[in-house]
XYZ file of C-alpha atoms in Angstrom:
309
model
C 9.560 18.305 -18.590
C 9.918 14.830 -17.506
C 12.565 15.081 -15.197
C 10.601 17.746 -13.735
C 7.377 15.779 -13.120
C 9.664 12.993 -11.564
C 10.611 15.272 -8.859
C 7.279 16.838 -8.221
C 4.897 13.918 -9.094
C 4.477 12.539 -5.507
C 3.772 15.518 -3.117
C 1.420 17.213 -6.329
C -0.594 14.073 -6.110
C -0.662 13.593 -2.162
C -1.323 17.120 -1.646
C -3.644 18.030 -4.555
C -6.487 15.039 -4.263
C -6.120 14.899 -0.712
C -6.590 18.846 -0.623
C -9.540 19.120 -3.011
C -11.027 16.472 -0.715
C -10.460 18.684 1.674
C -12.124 21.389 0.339
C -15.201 19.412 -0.971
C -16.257 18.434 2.585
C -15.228 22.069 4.120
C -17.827 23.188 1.376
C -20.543 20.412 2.101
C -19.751 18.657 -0.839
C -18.982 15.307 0.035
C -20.859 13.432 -2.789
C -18.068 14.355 -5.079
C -15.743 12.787 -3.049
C -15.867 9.563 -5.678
C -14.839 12.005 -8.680
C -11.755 12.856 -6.633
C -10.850 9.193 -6.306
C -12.050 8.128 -10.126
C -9.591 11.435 -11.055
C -6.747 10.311 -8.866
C -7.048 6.896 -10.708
C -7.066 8.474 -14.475
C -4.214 10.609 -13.634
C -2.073 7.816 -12.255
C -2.947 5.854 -15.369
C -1.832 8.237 -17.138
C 1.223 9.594 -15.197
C 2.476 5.660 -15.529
C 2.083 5.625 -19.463
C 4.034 9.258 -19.757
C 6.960 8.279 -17.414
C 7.182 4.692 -16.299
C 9.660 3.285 -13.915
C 9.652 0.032 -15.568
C 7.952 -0.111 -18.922
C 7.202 -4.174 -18.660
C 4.760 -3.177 -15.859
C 2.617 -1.442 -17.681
C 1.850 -4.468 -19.997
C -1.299 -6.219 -19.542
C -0.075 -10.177 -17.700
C -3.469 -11.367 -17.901
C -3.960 -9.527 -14.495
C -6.490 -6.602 -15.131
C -9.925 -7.826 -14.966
C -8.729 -9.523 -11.599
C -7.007 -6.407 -10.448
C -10.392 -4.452 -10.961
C -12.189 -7.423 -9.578
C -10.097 -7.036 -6.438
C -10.177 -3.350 -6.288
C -14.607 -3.304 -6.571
C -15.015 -5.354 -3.998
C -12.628 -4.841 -1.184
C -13.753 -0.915 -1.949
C -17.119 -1.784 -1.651
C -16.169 -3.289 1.975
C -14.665 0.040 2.898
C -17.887 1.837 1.678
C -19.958 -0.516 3.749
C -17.653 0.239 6.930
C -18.661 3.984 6.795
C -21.938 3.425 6.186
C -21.903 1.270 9.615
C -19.185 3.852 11.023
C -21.967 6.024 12.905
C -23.318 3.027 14.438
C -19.945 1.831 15.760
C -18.960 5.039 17.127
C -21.950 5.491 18.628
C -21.730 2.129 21.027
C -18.084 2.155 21.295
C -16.590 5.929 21.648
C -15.643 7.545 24.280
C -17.434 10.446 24.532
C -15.692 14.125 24.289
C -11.860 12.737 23.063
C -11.948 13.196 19.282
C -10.447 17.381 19.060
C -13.352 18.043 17.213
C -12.687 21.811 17.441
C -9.386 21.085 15.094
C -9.348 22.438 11.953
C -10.566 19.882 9.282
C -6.938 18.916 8.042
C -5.472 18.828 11.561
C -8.029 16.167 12.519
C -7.453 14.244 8.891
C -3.524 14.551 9.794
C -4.537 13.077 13.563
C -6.268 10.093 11.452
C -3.730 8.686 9.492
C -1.097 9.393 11.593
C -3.219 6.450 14.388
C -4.483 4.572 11.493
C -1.388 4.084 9.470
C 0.056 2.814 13.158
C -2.589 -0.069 13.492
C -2.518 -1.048 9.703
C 1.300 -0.826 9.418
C 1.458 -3.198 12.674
C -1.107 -5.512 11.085
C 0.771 -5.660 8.005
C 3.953 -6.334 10.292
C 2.507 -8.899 12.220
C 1.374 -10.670 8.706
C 4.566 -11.024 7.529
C 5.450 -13.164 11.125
C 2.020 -15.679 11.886
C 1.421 -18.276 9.375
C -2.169 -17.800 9.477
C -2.100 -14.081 8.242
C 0.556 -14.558 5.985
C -1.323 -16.900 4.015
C -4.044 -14.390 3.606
C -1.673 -11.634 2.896
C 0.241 -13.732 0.616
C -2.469 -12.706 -2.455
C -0.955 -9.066 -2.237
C 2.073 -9.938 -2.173
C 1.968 -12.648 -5.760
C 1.648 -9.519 -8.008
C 4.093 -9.977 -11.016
C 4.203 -6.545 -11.543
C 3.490 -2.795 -9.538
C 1.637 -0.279 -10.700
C -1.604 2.176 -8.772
C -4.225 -0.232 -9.132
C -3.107 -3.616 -7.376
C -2.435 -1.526 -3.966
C -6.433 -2.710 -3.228
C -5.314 -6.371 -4.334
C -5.603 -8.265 -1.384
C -7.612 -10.978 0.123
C -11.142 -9.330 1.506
C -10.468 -11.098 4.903
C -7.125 -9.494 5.373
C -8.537 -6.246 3.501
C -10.740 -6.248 6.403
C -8.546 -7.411 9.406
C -6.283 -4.021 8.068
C -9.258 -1.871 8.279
C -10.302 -3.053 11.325
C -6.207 -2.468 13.113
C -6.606 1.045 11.518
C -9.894 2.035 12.567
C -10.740 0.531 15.896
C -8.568 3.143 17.896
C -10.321 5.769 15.598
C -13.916 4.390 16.699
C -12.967 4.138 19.962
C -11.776 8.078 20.044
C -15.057 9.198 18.259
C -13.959 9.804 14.923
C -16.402 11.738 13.080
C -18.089 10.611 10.002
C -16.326 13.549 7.527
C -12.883 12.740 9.220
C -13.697 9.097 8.400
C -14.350 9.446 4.373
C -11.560 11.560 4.051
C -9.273 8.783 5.813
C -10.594 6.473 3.256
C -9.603 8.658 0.671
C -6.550 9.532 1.364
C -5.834 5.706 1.451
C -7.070 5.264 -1.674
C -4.744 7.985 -2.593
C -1.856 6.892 -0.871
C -2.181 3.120 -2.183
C -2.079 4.671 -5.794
C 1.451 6.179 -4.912
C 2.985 3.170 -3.479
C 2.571 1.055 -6.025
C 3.017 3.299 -8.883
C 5.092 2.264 -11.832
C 5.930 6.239 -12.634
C 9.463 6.774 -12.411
C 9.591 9.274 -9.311
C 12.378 10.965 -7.590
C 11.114 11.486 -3.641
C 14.792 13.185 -2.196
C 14.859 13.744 1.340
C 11.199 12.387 1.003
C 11.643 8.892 0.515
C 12.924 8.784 4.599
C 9.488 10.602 5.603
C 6.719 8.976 3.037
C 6.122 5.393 2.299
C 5.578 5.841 -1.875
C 6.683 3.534 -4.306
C 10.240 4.311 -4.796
C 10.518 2.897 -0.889
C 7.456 0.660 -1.178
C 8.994 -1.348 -4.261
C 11.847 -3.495 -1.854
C 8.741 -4.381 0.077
C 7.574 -6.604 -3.160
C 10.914 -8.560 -3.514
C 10.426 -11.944 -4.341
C 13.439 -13.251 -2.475
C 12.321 -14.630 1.016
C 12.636 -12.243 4.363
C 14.474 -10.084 1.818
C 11.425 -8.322 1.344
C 10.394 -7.675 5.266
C 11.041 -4.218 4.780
C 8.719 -1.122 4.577
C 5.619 -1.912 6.038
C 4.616 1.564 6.715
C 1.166 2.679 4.614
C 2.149 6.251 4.800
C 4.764 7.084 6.473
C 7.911 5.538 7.361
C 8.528 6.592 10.926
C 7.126 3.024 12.381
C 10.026 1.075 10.024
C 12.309 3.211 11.546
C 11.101 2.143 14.855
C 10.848 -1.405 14.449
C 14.347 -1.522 12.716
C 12.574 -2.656 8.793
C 13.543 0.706 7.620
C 15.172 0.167 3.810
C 15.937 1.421 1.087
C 19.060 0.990 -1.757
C 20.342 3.632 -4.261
C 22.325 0.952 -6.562
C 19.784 -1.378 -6.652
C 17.168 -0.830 -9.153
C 13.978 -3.391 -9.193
C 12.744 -5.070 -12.631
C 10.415 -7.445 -14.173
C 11.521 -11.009 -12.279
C 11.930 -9.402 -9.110
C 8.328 -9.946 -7.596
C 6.111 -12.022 -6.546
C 7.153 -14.746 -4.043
C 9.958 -16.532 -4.606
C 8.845 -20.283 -3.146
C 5.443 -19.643 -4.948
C 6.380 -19.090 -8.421
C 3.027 -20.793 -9.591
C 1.012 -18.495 -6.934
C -2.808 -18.497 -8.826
C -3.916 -15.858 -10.805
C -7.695 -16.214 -11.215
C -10.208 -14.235 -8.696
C -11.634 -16.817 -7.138
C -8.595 -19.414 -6.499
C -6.750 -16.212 -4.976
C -9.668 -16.292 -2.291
C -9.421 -19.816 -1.608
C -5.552 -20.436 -1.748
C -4.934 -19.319 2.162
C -7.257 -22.302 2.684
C -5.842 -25.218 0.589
C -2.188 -27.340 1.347
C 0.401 -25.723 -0.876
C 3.928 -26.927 -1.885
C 6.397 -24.581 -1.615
C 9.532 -24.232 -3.704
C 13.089 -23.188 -3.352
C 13.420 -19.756 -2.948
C 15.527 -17.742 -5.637
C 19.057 -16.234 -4.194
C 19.320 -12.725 -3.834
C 20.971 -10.837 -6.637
C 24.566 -9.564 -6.312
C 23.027 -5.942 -6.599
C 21.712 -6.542 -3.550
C 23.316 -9.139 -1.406
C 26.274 -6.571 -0.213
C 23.518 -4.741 1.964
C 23.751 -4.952 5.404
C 19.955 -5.133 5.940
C 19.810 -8.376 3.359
C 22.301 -10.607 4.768
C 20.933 -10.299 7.969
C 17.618 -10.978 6.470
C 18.882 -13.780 4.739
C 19.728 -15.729 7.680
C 16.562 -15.595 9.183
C 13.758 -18.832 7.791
C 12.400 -18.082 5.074
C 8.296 -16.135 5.539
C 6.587 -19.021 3.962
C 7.890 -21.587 5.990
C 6.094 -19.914 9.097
């Protein structure tokens, strides 16, 4: 039973909230759309408890309470873009572009396919400018992966995403339906990529960005881990050459966080002000010898270190 959830875990849970989303705002329903999300949320708990990739991670590390803390409010920005959505697309679209005579799903596809361009190159670009990778650099102290901390992040570079991913969208004319489905299937999609359930993706893992893929992304051990930007798909790693991913190599408590930073703060509020105070940096750790024979990782390793930007 196990080894048959592994293998059908991923696409069930993309396809299933995402589709009863769907169907709620096909229907008129679209108050319910939180009880999809809450569900999504209870399953992955739960999915992570049954069959774990690594059991440490599900272990409270004194992380929780700022983990939820994280996830209230930077959802509570995305709520308060949508509400403000209408306005925005009213002043800034160009009128008659959105394919509003698509079916529902072909215009949600349409979404994340330009939005997870303009995050994904947002989330490139903070891995390269100082400035953005000290405000990325909360997301990327997490000790351990699992669904929740995929909405850890600073609110200012919560926000500078949203805004990459949804300016072209506002600009097109996205409508507002289109819109809270987006945000939902982010929510979604966040929950998969940094899942702790032991999943098997296949030929999968070279199309969708979900944790098995998403994990290298969290290494600890300098431009080691520029790899796998993409939010949902993989296609723009492929096209910016970050594409990676390692069948012998299998990722553990100790290999995340970031390596010069192993003293990175844990509380809520230093989090929010660390991109804003003078740091010292420490060495960074080598790579291990599971995966310093990849191609991909020595040339990585040559290149400065991120936090040095």
């Amino acid at each position: 039973m196990k080894q048959l959830l592994a293998w059908v875990y991923a696409p069930l849970f993309w396809v299933g909230f995402i589709g009863w989303a769907l169907w709620l705002v096909q229907v008129d329903e679209p108050q319910w759309l939180g009880l999809v999300v809450v569900c999504a949320v209870v399953v992955s708990f739960i999915a992570e408890w049954w069959l774990p990739y690594e059991p440490q991670w599900n272990r409270n590390q004194g992380d929780r309470r700022r983990d939820l803390i994280h996830a209230v409010v930077n959802e509570g920005l995305n709520a308060a873009g949508l509400l403000i959505l209408p306005v925005l697309t009213a002043l800034l679209a160009v009128d008659g572009v959105w394919p509003r005579a698509w079916p529902l799903w072909e215009q949600l596809l349409l979404a994340i396919f330009i939005a997870d361009a303009g995050i994904t190159l947002m989330h490139y670009a903070s891995h390269r400018f100082a400035a953005l990778w000290r405000l990325h650099a909360v997301h990327h102290s997490v000790q351990r992966l699992y669904g929740f901390n995929g909405l850890m992040k600073h609110p200012l570079h919560q926000m500078l995403e949203a805004t990459a991913g949804l300016l072209p969208l506002i600009l097109l004319g996205i409508p507002t339906d289109v819109a809270l489905l987006l945000a939902l299937a982010i929510a979604v999609q966040l929950l998969l990529q940094h899942s702790n359930v032991d999943m098997r993706l296949g030929p999968l893992r070279w199309v969708f960005a979900w944790a098995p893929v998403h994990r290298f992304h969290h290494m600890k051990y300098g431009r080691a881990g520029d790899v796998n930007f993409g939010l949902f798909f993989n296609l723009w790693d492929w096209l910016l050459g970050t594409a990676f991913y390692s069948h012998d190599y299998r990722m553990g408590q100790g290999d995340l966080g970031i390596g010069s930073r192993p003293d990175f703060p844990r509380e809520y509020v230093t989090q929010l002000c660390d991109p804003f105070r003078t740091v010292r940096l420490s060495r960074e750790p080598p790579v291990p010898v599971g995966l310093i024979q990849d191609s991909y990782v020595q040339v990585a390793q040559r290149r400065p270190g991120r936090d040095t930007k």
